[in-house]
Structures are given as structure tokens and as C-alpha cells.
Amino acid sequence: RPEHRGITCRQLELLLEFLQDHCHIWEDRAPAKLSKTAGQQLHMGILNVYHIDHWVIQPATKAKRCAFVEMMAIKGQPPIWFVTHWWGDRITPLVQCLRAHAATRFCQPGSSYDAPYWVGAFAIRQHAQEELLANDLTKSGLYKALEASHFSLCLVLTDPAVALGRLWCAFETSLCLEQPTASLDVSVCTSGSCEVMTHGLTENEEQMELQRPGSGIRAKATREATFPLEAIAEALLAVDVRRALTM
């Protein structure tokens, strides 16, 4: 089921290794009007989710008409967090953002690498996309994945000005607005450095707060002191949903 197709950072690391070994033999096949790197030889510095979908996901899953994560996991992996992001995100900073988020959110040793995240490109059966949306939105794979993650949304921004202007990011975020259990975390990667802003305290900070009231809140403030809030606020103010792009 689509809502049981989370992918872990450990599995994403395996994918990165494969991409590093093979991406140099591929080129960007997208038309120039859709991609700034159209026609170029690919490398890890520019490789994004659209490229991976074309060269890896689509070919690998065509015969079985399955989702990519179904080829990596031996059982269902219900997501703890639902990831919304732009497919034009470069894969390396995207994975870095998820690593940083997992390391921030999960305090048990090793748990951050095995926490499942729902990432649409890897969770949806690309050759049978009717499961993504349905006439009744609450029965769609997208909505069921949000339900499975208790509407815990991780917004990944490797280029805030671009990602926040994408309609899918706005749509997925809007589905959580009226949910009482909703949480919104933001993971940002700028100049190779990742920063995470969390909804409330992390597990570690909650433990600190229980042991010494006020210490967890101070730890959160210190952790988020370098978060680029002004840049994101500026990007948000520039968003016009009526002009939002789908790609």
C-alpha cells in the first residue's frame, strides 16, 4: 500500500552510492524550456529527482509496475514523516536535509538512519499513478500517507525561493492545516550546511525539559539560532499561488 512505502536514510545512502557510480554516463534529456541543464552530462553536483526518475526509477520499476522503495524494502515501512519538496532539488542536499532532520528528531542510536520518510518519487508506482490521487481525496495514496505519518510534515528546502513557489508543495502543506495532530518541520540546506527548525521540542530537548525545566527550550533556541528564517520569510512573501508552477 502506498502509505507503507516510507524510505529510510540508510536506503537513500545506498541509492546515493549507486548514483555516484553511474550518473556520469547519463545526460539530462529534459527539454531546454524545462531544465537549465538540458543536454548536459550529469554529475552529482546537478543530479536532481527528475533525472533520477528518468534514469533509475522509471526503468527499474517498469517491469513490475512497482514503487522504487518496494525494490529496496523487504516489508512495509509506514512513514514517521511525510516529505514535501521540489523534484528539481539536487539529490545530495535533499538527502543531507533528511539526514539532518532525522539526526535532530530521533535520539536513539541508529534510529535516525532507519526512520522511514514518505518521499513521493520513491513511494508512488510511477507506472500506475492513479493510486496517487482519487476522486475522494481522503482515499488517495497521498492522503493515506499523510494519515500514516499523523500529518507530520517535513518541508525540505534546498532553494527556498523555487520550492515554495511549487504548487505541489503548497498543496501538500495545505492538507495538514486543519489537522489537530499536524506538525511542520523545515529542513534547509544552504552552502552545504543543513539547518532544521522543528515544531516544538525534539526528543532530546523534551528529556532535558523534564529533568530541568527551561533547559530544553533554551537548547531549541540555541539549535535554531542560525536557521535562515529571514530568507525563508522573504521567499514566502513572494509566493503567489495563482502563479505557482507544477514542475
Coordinates of N, CA, C and O in Angstrom, one line a residue, residues 130-242:
E130 N -2.5 6.3 -10.8 CA -3.9 6.5 -10.4 C -4.0 6.3 -8.9 O -4.9 6.8 -8.2
E131 N -3.0 5.7 -8.2 CA -3.1 5.5 -6.8 C -2.7 6.8 -6.0 O -2.9 6.9 -4.8
L132 N -2.0 7.7 -6.7 CA -1.6 8.9 -6.1 C -2.8 9.8 -5.7 O -2.8 10.3 -4.5
L133 N -3.7 10.0 -6.6 CA -4.9 10.8 -6.3 C -6.2 10.0 -6.6 O -6.1 9.1 -7.4
A134 N -7.3 10.4 -6.0 CA -8.6 9.8 -6.3 C -9.6 10.8 -6.2 O -9.4 11.9 -5.8
N135 N -10.8 10.4 -6.7 CA -11.9 11.4 -6.7 C -12.2 11.8 -5.3 O -12.6 13.0 -5.0
D136 N -12.1 10.9 -4.4 CA -12.3 11.2 -2.9 C -10.8 11.3 -2.4 O -10.1 10.4 -2.3
L137 N -10.4 12.6 -2.1 CA -9.0 12.8 -1.8 C -8.6 12.0 -0.5 O -7.5 11.6 -0.5
T138 N -9.5 11.8 0.4 CA -9.2 11.0 1.6 C -8.9 9.6 1.3 O -8.4 8.9 2.2
K139 N -9.2 9.1 0.1 CA -8.9 7.7 -0.2 C -7.6 7.6 -1.1 O -7.3 6.5 -1.6
S140 N -7.0 8.7 -1.4 CA -5.8 8.7 -2.3 C -4.6 8.3 -1.5 O -4.5 8.3 -0.3
G141 N -3.6 7.8 -2.3 CA -2.4 7.3 -1.7 C -1.7 8.5 -1.0 O -1.1 8.3 0.1
L142 N -1.7 9.6 -1.6 CA -1.1 10.8 -1.0 C -1.7 11.1 0.4 O -0.9 11.3 1.4
Y143 N -3.0 11.1 0.5 CA -3.6 11.5 1.8 C -3.4 10.3 2.8 O -3.2 10.6 4.0
K144 N -3.5 9.1 2.4 CA -3.2 8.0 3.3 C -1.8 8.0 3.8 O -1.6 7.6 5.0
A145 N -0.9 8.4 3.0 CA 0.5 8.6 3.5 C 0.6 9.7 4.6 O 1.3 9.5 5.6
L146 N -0.1 10.8 4.4 CA -0.2 11.8 5.4 C -0.8 11.3 6.7 O -0.3 11.6 7.8
E147 N -1.9 10.6 6.5 CA -2.5 10.0 7.7 C -1.6 9.0 8.4 O -1.5 9.1 9.7
A148 N -0.9 8.2 7.7 CA 0.0 7.2 8.3 C 1.1 7.9 9.1 O 1.6 7.4 10.1
S149 N 1.5 9.1 8.6 CA 2.6 9.9 9.4 C 2.0 10.9 10.4 O 2.7 11.7 10.9
H150 N 0.7 10.7 10.6 CA -0.1 11.6 11.6 C 0.1 13.1 11.2 O 0.2 13.9 12.1
F151 N 0.2 13.3 9.9 CA 0.3 14.7 9.4 C 1.5 15.4 9.9 O 1.5 16.6 10.1
S152 N 2.6 14.6 10.1 CA 3.9 15.2 10.4 C 4.6 15.5 9.1 O 5.0 14.5 8.4
L153 N 4.8 16.7 8.8 CA 5.3 17.1 7.5 C 6.7 17.7 7.6 O 6.9 18.6 8.5
C154 N 7.6 17.2 6.8 CA 8.9 17.7 6.8 C 9.1 18.5 5.4 O 9.1 17.8 4.4
L155 N 9.2 19.8 5.5 CA 9.4 20.6 4.3 C 10.9 20.8 4.0 O 11.6 21.3 4.9
V156 N 11.3 20.2 2.9 CA 12.7 20.3 2.6 C 13.0 21.4 1.6 O 12.3 21.5 0.5
L157 N 13.9 22.3 1.9 CA 14.2 23.5 1.1 C 15.6 23.5 0.7 O 16.5 23.8 1.6
T158 N 16.0 23.2 -0.5 CA 17.4 23.4 -0.9 C 17.5 24.7 -1.7 O 18.6 25.2 -1.9
D159 N 16.4 25.2 -2.2 CA 16.3 26.5 -2.8 C 14.9 27.1 -2.5 O 14.0 26.9 -3.2
P160 N 14.8 27.8 -1.3 CA 13.5 28.2 -0.8 C 12.7 29.0 -1.8 O 11.5 28.8 -2.0
A161 N 13.4 29.9 -2.6 CA 12.6 30.8 -3.5 C 11.9 30.0 -4.6 O 10.9 30.3 -5.1
V162 N 12.6 28.8 -5.0 CA 12.0 28.0 -6.0 C 11.0 27.0 -5.4 O 9.8 26.9 -5.9
A163 N 11.3 26.3 -4.4 CA 10.5 25.2 -3.9 C 9.2 25.8 -3.3 O 8.1 25.2 -3.5
L164 N 9.2 26.9 -2.7 CA 8.0 27.5 -2.1 C 7.0 28.0 -3.2 O 5.8 28.2 -2.9
G165 N 7.5 28.1 -4.4 CA 6.6 28.6 -5.5 C 6.1 27.4 -6.3 O 5.5 27.6 -7.4
R166 N 6.3 26.2 -5.8 CA 5.8 25.0 -6.5 C 4.4 24.6 -5.9 O 4.2 24.5 -4.7
L167 N 3.5 24.4 -6.8 CA 2.1 24.1 -6.4 C 1.9 22.9 -5.5 O 1.2 22.8 -4.6
W168 N 2.7 21.8 -5.8 CA 2.6 20.6 -5.1 C 3.0 20.8 -3.6 O 2.4 20.3 -2.7
C169 N 4.1 21.6 -3.4 CA 4.5 21.9 -2.0 C 3.4 22.6 -1.2 O 3.1 22.3 -0.1
A170 N 2.8 23.6 -1.9 CA 1.7 24.3 -1.2 C 0.5 23.4 -1.0 O -0.2 23.4 0.1
F171 N 0.2 22.5 -2.0 CA -1.0 21.6 -1.8 C -0.8 20.6 -0.7 O -1.7 20.5 0.2
E172 N 0.4 20.0 -0.6 CA 0.6 19.0 0.4 C 0.6 19.7 1.8 O 0.1 19.1 2.8
T173 N 1.2 20.9 1.9 CA 1.2 21.6 3.2 C -0.2 22.0 3.6 O -0.6 21.8 4.8
S174 N -1.0 22.4 2.6 CA -2.4 22.8 2.9 C -3.3 21.7 3.5 O -4.2 21.9 4.3
L175 N -2.9 20.4 3.1 CA -3.7 19.3 3.6 C -3.6 19.1 5.1 O -4.4 18.4 5.7
C176 N -2.5 19.7 5.7 CA -2.3 19.5 7.1 C -2.8 20.6 8.0 O -2.8 20.5 9.2
L177 N -3.3 21.7 7.4 CA -3.6 22.9 8.1 C -4.6 22.7 9.2 O -4.5 23.3 10.3
E178 N -5.6 21.9 8.9 CA -6.7 21.8 9.9 C -6.7 20.5 10.7 O -7.6 20.1 11.4
Q179 N -5.5 19.8 10.6 CA -5.4 18.6 11.4 C -4.8 18.8 12.8 O -3.8 19.5 12.9
P180 N -5.5 18.4 13.8 CA -5.0 18.7 15.2 C -3.7 18.0 15.5 O -3.0 18.5 16.4
T181 N -3.3 16.9 14.8 CA -2.0 16.3 15.2 C -0.9 16.8 14.3 O 0.2 16.3 14.4
A182 N -1.2 17.8 13.4 CA -0.2 18.2 12.4 C 1.1 18.8 13.1 O 1.0 19.5 14.1
S183 N 2.2 18.5 12.5 CA 3.5 19.1 12.8 C 4.2 19.5 11.6 O 4.1 18.7 10.6
L184 N 4.8 20.6 11.6 CA 5.6 21.1 10.4 C 7.0 21.4 10.8 O 7.2 22.3 11.6
D185 N 7.9 20.6 10.3 CA 9.4 20.9 10.5 C 9.9 21.4 9.1 O 9.4 21.0 8.1
V186 N 10.9 22.2 9.2 CA 11.5 22.7 8.0 C 13.0 22.4 8.0 O 13.7 22.7 9.0
S187 N 13.5 21.7 7.0 CA 15.0 21.4 6.9 C 15.5 22.1 5.6 O 15.0 21.9 4.5
V188 N 16.5 22.9 5.9 CA 17.1 23.8 4.8 C 18.5 23.5 4.6 O 19.3 23.3 5.6
C189 N 19.0 23.4 3.4 CA 20.4 23.2 3.1 C 20.9 24.4 2.3 O 20.4 24.7 1.2
T190 N 21.8 25.2 2.8 CA 22.4 26.3 2.1 C 23.9 26.2 2.3 O 24.4 26.1 3.3
S191 N 24.6 26.3 1.1 CA 26.0 26.3 1.1 C 26.6 25.1 1.8 O 27.6 25.1 2.5
G192 N 25.9 23.9 1.6 CA 26.4 22.7 2.1 C 26.1 22.5 3.6 O 26.4 21.4 4.2
S193 N 25.5 23.4 4.3 CA 25.2 23.3 5.7 C 23.7 23.2 5.9 O 22.9 23.9 5.2
C194 N 23.2 22.2 6.7 CA 21.8 22.0 6.9 C 21.4 22.5 8.2 O 22.1 22.4 9.3
E195 N 20.2 23.2 8.3 CA 19.6 23.7 9.5 C 18.2 23.2 9.6 O 17.5 23.0 8.6
V196 N 17.7 22.8 10.8 CA 16.4 22.3 11.0 C 15.6 23.1 12.0 O 16.1 23.4 13.1
M197 N 14.4 23.5 11.6 CA 13.5 24.2 12.6 C 12.4 23.2 12.8 O 11.7 22.7 11.9
T198 N 12.1 22.9 14.1 CA 11.2 21.9 14.5 C 9.9 22.5 15.1 O 9.9 23.6 15.7
H199 N 8.8 21.8 14.9 CA 7.5 22.1 15.5 C 7.6 21.6 17.0 O 7.6 20.4 17.2
G200 N 7.8 22.5 17.9 CA 8.0 22.0 19.3 C 9.4 21.5 19.6 O 10.3 21.7 18.8
L201 N 9.5 20.8 20.7 CA 10.8 20.3 21.1 C 11.1 18.9 20.5 O 10.2 18.1 20.2
T202 N 12.4 18.6 20.3 CA 12.8 17.2 19.9 C 12.8 16.3 21.1 O 12.5 16.7 22.2
E203 N 13.0 15.0 20.8 CA 13.0 14.0 21.9 C 14.1 14.4 23.0 O 13.8 14.3 24.2
N204 N 15.3 14.7 22.5 CA 16.3 15.1 23.5 C 15.9 16.3 24.3 O 16.2 16.4 25.5
E205 N 15.4 17.3 23.6 CA 15.0 18.6 24.3 C 13.9 18.3 25.3 O 13.8 19.0 26.3
E206 N 12.9 17.4 24.9 CA 11.9 17.1 25.9 C 12.4 16.5 27.1 O 11.9 16.8 28.2
Q207 N 13.4 15.6 27.0 CA 14.0 14.9 28.1 C 14.7 16.0 29.0 O 14.7 15.9 30.2
M208 N 15.4 16.9 28.3 CA 16.1 18.0 29.1 C 15.1 18.8 29.8 O 15.3 19.2 31.0
E209 N 14.0 19.1 29.2 CA 13.0 19.9 29.8 C 12.4 19.3 31.1 O 12.1 19.9 32.1
L210 N 12.2 17.9 31.0 CA 11.7 17.2 32.1 C 12.6 17.2 33.3 O 12.2 17.3 34.5
Q211 N 13.9 17.0 33.0 CA 14.9 17.0 34.0 C 15.2 18.4 34.6 O 15.5 18.5 35.8
R212 N 15.2 19.4 33.7 CA 15.5 20.7 34.2 C 14.7 21.7 33.4 O 15.0 22.1 32.3
P213 N 13.5 22.1 33.9 CA 12.6 23.0 33.2 C 13.3 24.2 32.6 O 14.0 24.9 33.4
G214 N 13.1 24.5 31.4 CA 13.7 25.6 30.7 C 14.9 25.3 29.9 O 15.2 26.0 28.9
S215 N 15.6 24.2 30.3 CA 16.8 23.8 29.5 C 16.5 23.3 28.1 O 17.3 23.6 27.2
G216 N 15.4 22.6 28.0 CA 15.0 22.1 26.6 C 14.7 23.2 25.7 O 15.1 23.2 24.5
I217 N 14.0 24.2 26.2 CA 13.6 25.4 25.4 C 14.8 26.2 25.0 O 14.9 26.6 23.9
R218 N 15.7 26.3 25.9 CA 17.0 27.0 25.6 C 17.8 26.3 24.6 O 18.4 26.9 23.7
A219 N 17.8 25.0 24.7 CA 18.6 24.1 23.7 C 18.0 24.3 22.3 O 18.7 24.4 21.4
K220 N 16.6 24.3 22.2 CA 16.0 24.5 21.0 C 16.3 25.9 20.4 O 16.7 26.0 19.2
A221 N 16.3 26.9 21.2 CA 16.6 28.3 20.7 C 18.1 28.3 20.2 O 18.4 29.0 19.2
T222 N 19.0 27.7 20.9 CA 20.4 27.7 20.5 C 20.5 26.9 19.2 O 21.3 27.4 18.3
R223 N 19.9 25.8 19.1 CA 20.0 24.9 17.9 C 19.5 25.7 16.7 O 20.0 25.5 15.6
E224 N 18.4 26.5 16.8 CA 17.8 27.1 15.7 C 18.3 28.6 15.5 O 17.8 29.3 14.6
A225 N 19.3 29.0 16.2 CA 19.8 30.4 16.2 C 20.3 30.7 14.8 O 20.2 31.9 14.4
T226 N 20.9 29.7 14.1 CA 21.4 30.0 12.7 C 20.5 29.6 11.6 O 20.9 29.7 10.4
F227 N 19.3 29.3 11.9 CA 18.3 28.9 10.9 C 18.0 30.2 10.1 O 17.7 31.2 10.6
P228 N 18.0 30.0 8.7 CA 17.8 31.2 7.8 C 16.4 31.6 7.7 O 15.8 31.7 6.6
L229 N 15.8 32.0 8.8 CA 14.4 32.4 8.9 C 14.0 33.6 8.0 O 13.0 33.6 7.3
E230 N 14.9 34.6 7.9 CA 14.6 35.8 7.1 C 14.5 35.4 5.6 O 13.7 35.9 4.9
A231 N 15.4 34.6 5.2 CA 15.5 34.2 3.8 C 14.2 33.5 3.4 O 13.6 33.7 2.3
I232 N 13.7 32.6 4.3 CA 12.5 31.8 4.0 C 11.3 32.7 4.1 O 10.4 32.6 3.2
A233 N 11.3 33.6 5.0 CA 10.2 34.6 5.1 C 10.1 35.4 3.9 O 9.0 35.7 3.3
E234 N 11.2 35.9 3.4 CA 11.2 36.7 2.1 C 10.7 35.9 1.0 O 9.9 36.4 0.1
A235 N 11.1 34.6 0.9 CA 10.6 33.7 -0.2 C 9.1 33.5 -0.1 O 8.4 33.5 -1.1
L236 N 8.6 33.3 1.1 CA 7.2 33.1 1.4 C 6.4 34.3 0.9 O 5.3 34.2 0.4
L237 N 6.9 35.5 1.3 CA 6.2 36.7 0.9 C 6.1 36.9 -0.6 O 5.2 37.6 -1.1
A238 N 7.0 36.3 -1.3 CA 7.0 36.4 -2.8 C 6.1 35.4 -3.5 O 5.9 35.5 -4.7
V239 N 5.5 34.5 -2.7 CA 4.7 33.4 -3.3 C 3.4 33.9 -3.7 O 2.7 34.6 -3.0
D240 N 3.0 33.5 -4.9 CA 1.7 33.8 -5.5 C 1.1 32.5 -6.0 O 1.5 32.0 -7.0
V241 N 0.2 31.9 -5.2 CA -0.3 30.6 -5.5 C -0.9 30.5 -6.9 O -0.9 29.5 -7.6
R242 N -1.5 31.7 -7.3 CA -2.1 31.7 -8.7 C -1.1 31.5 -9.8 O -1.4 31.1 -10.9

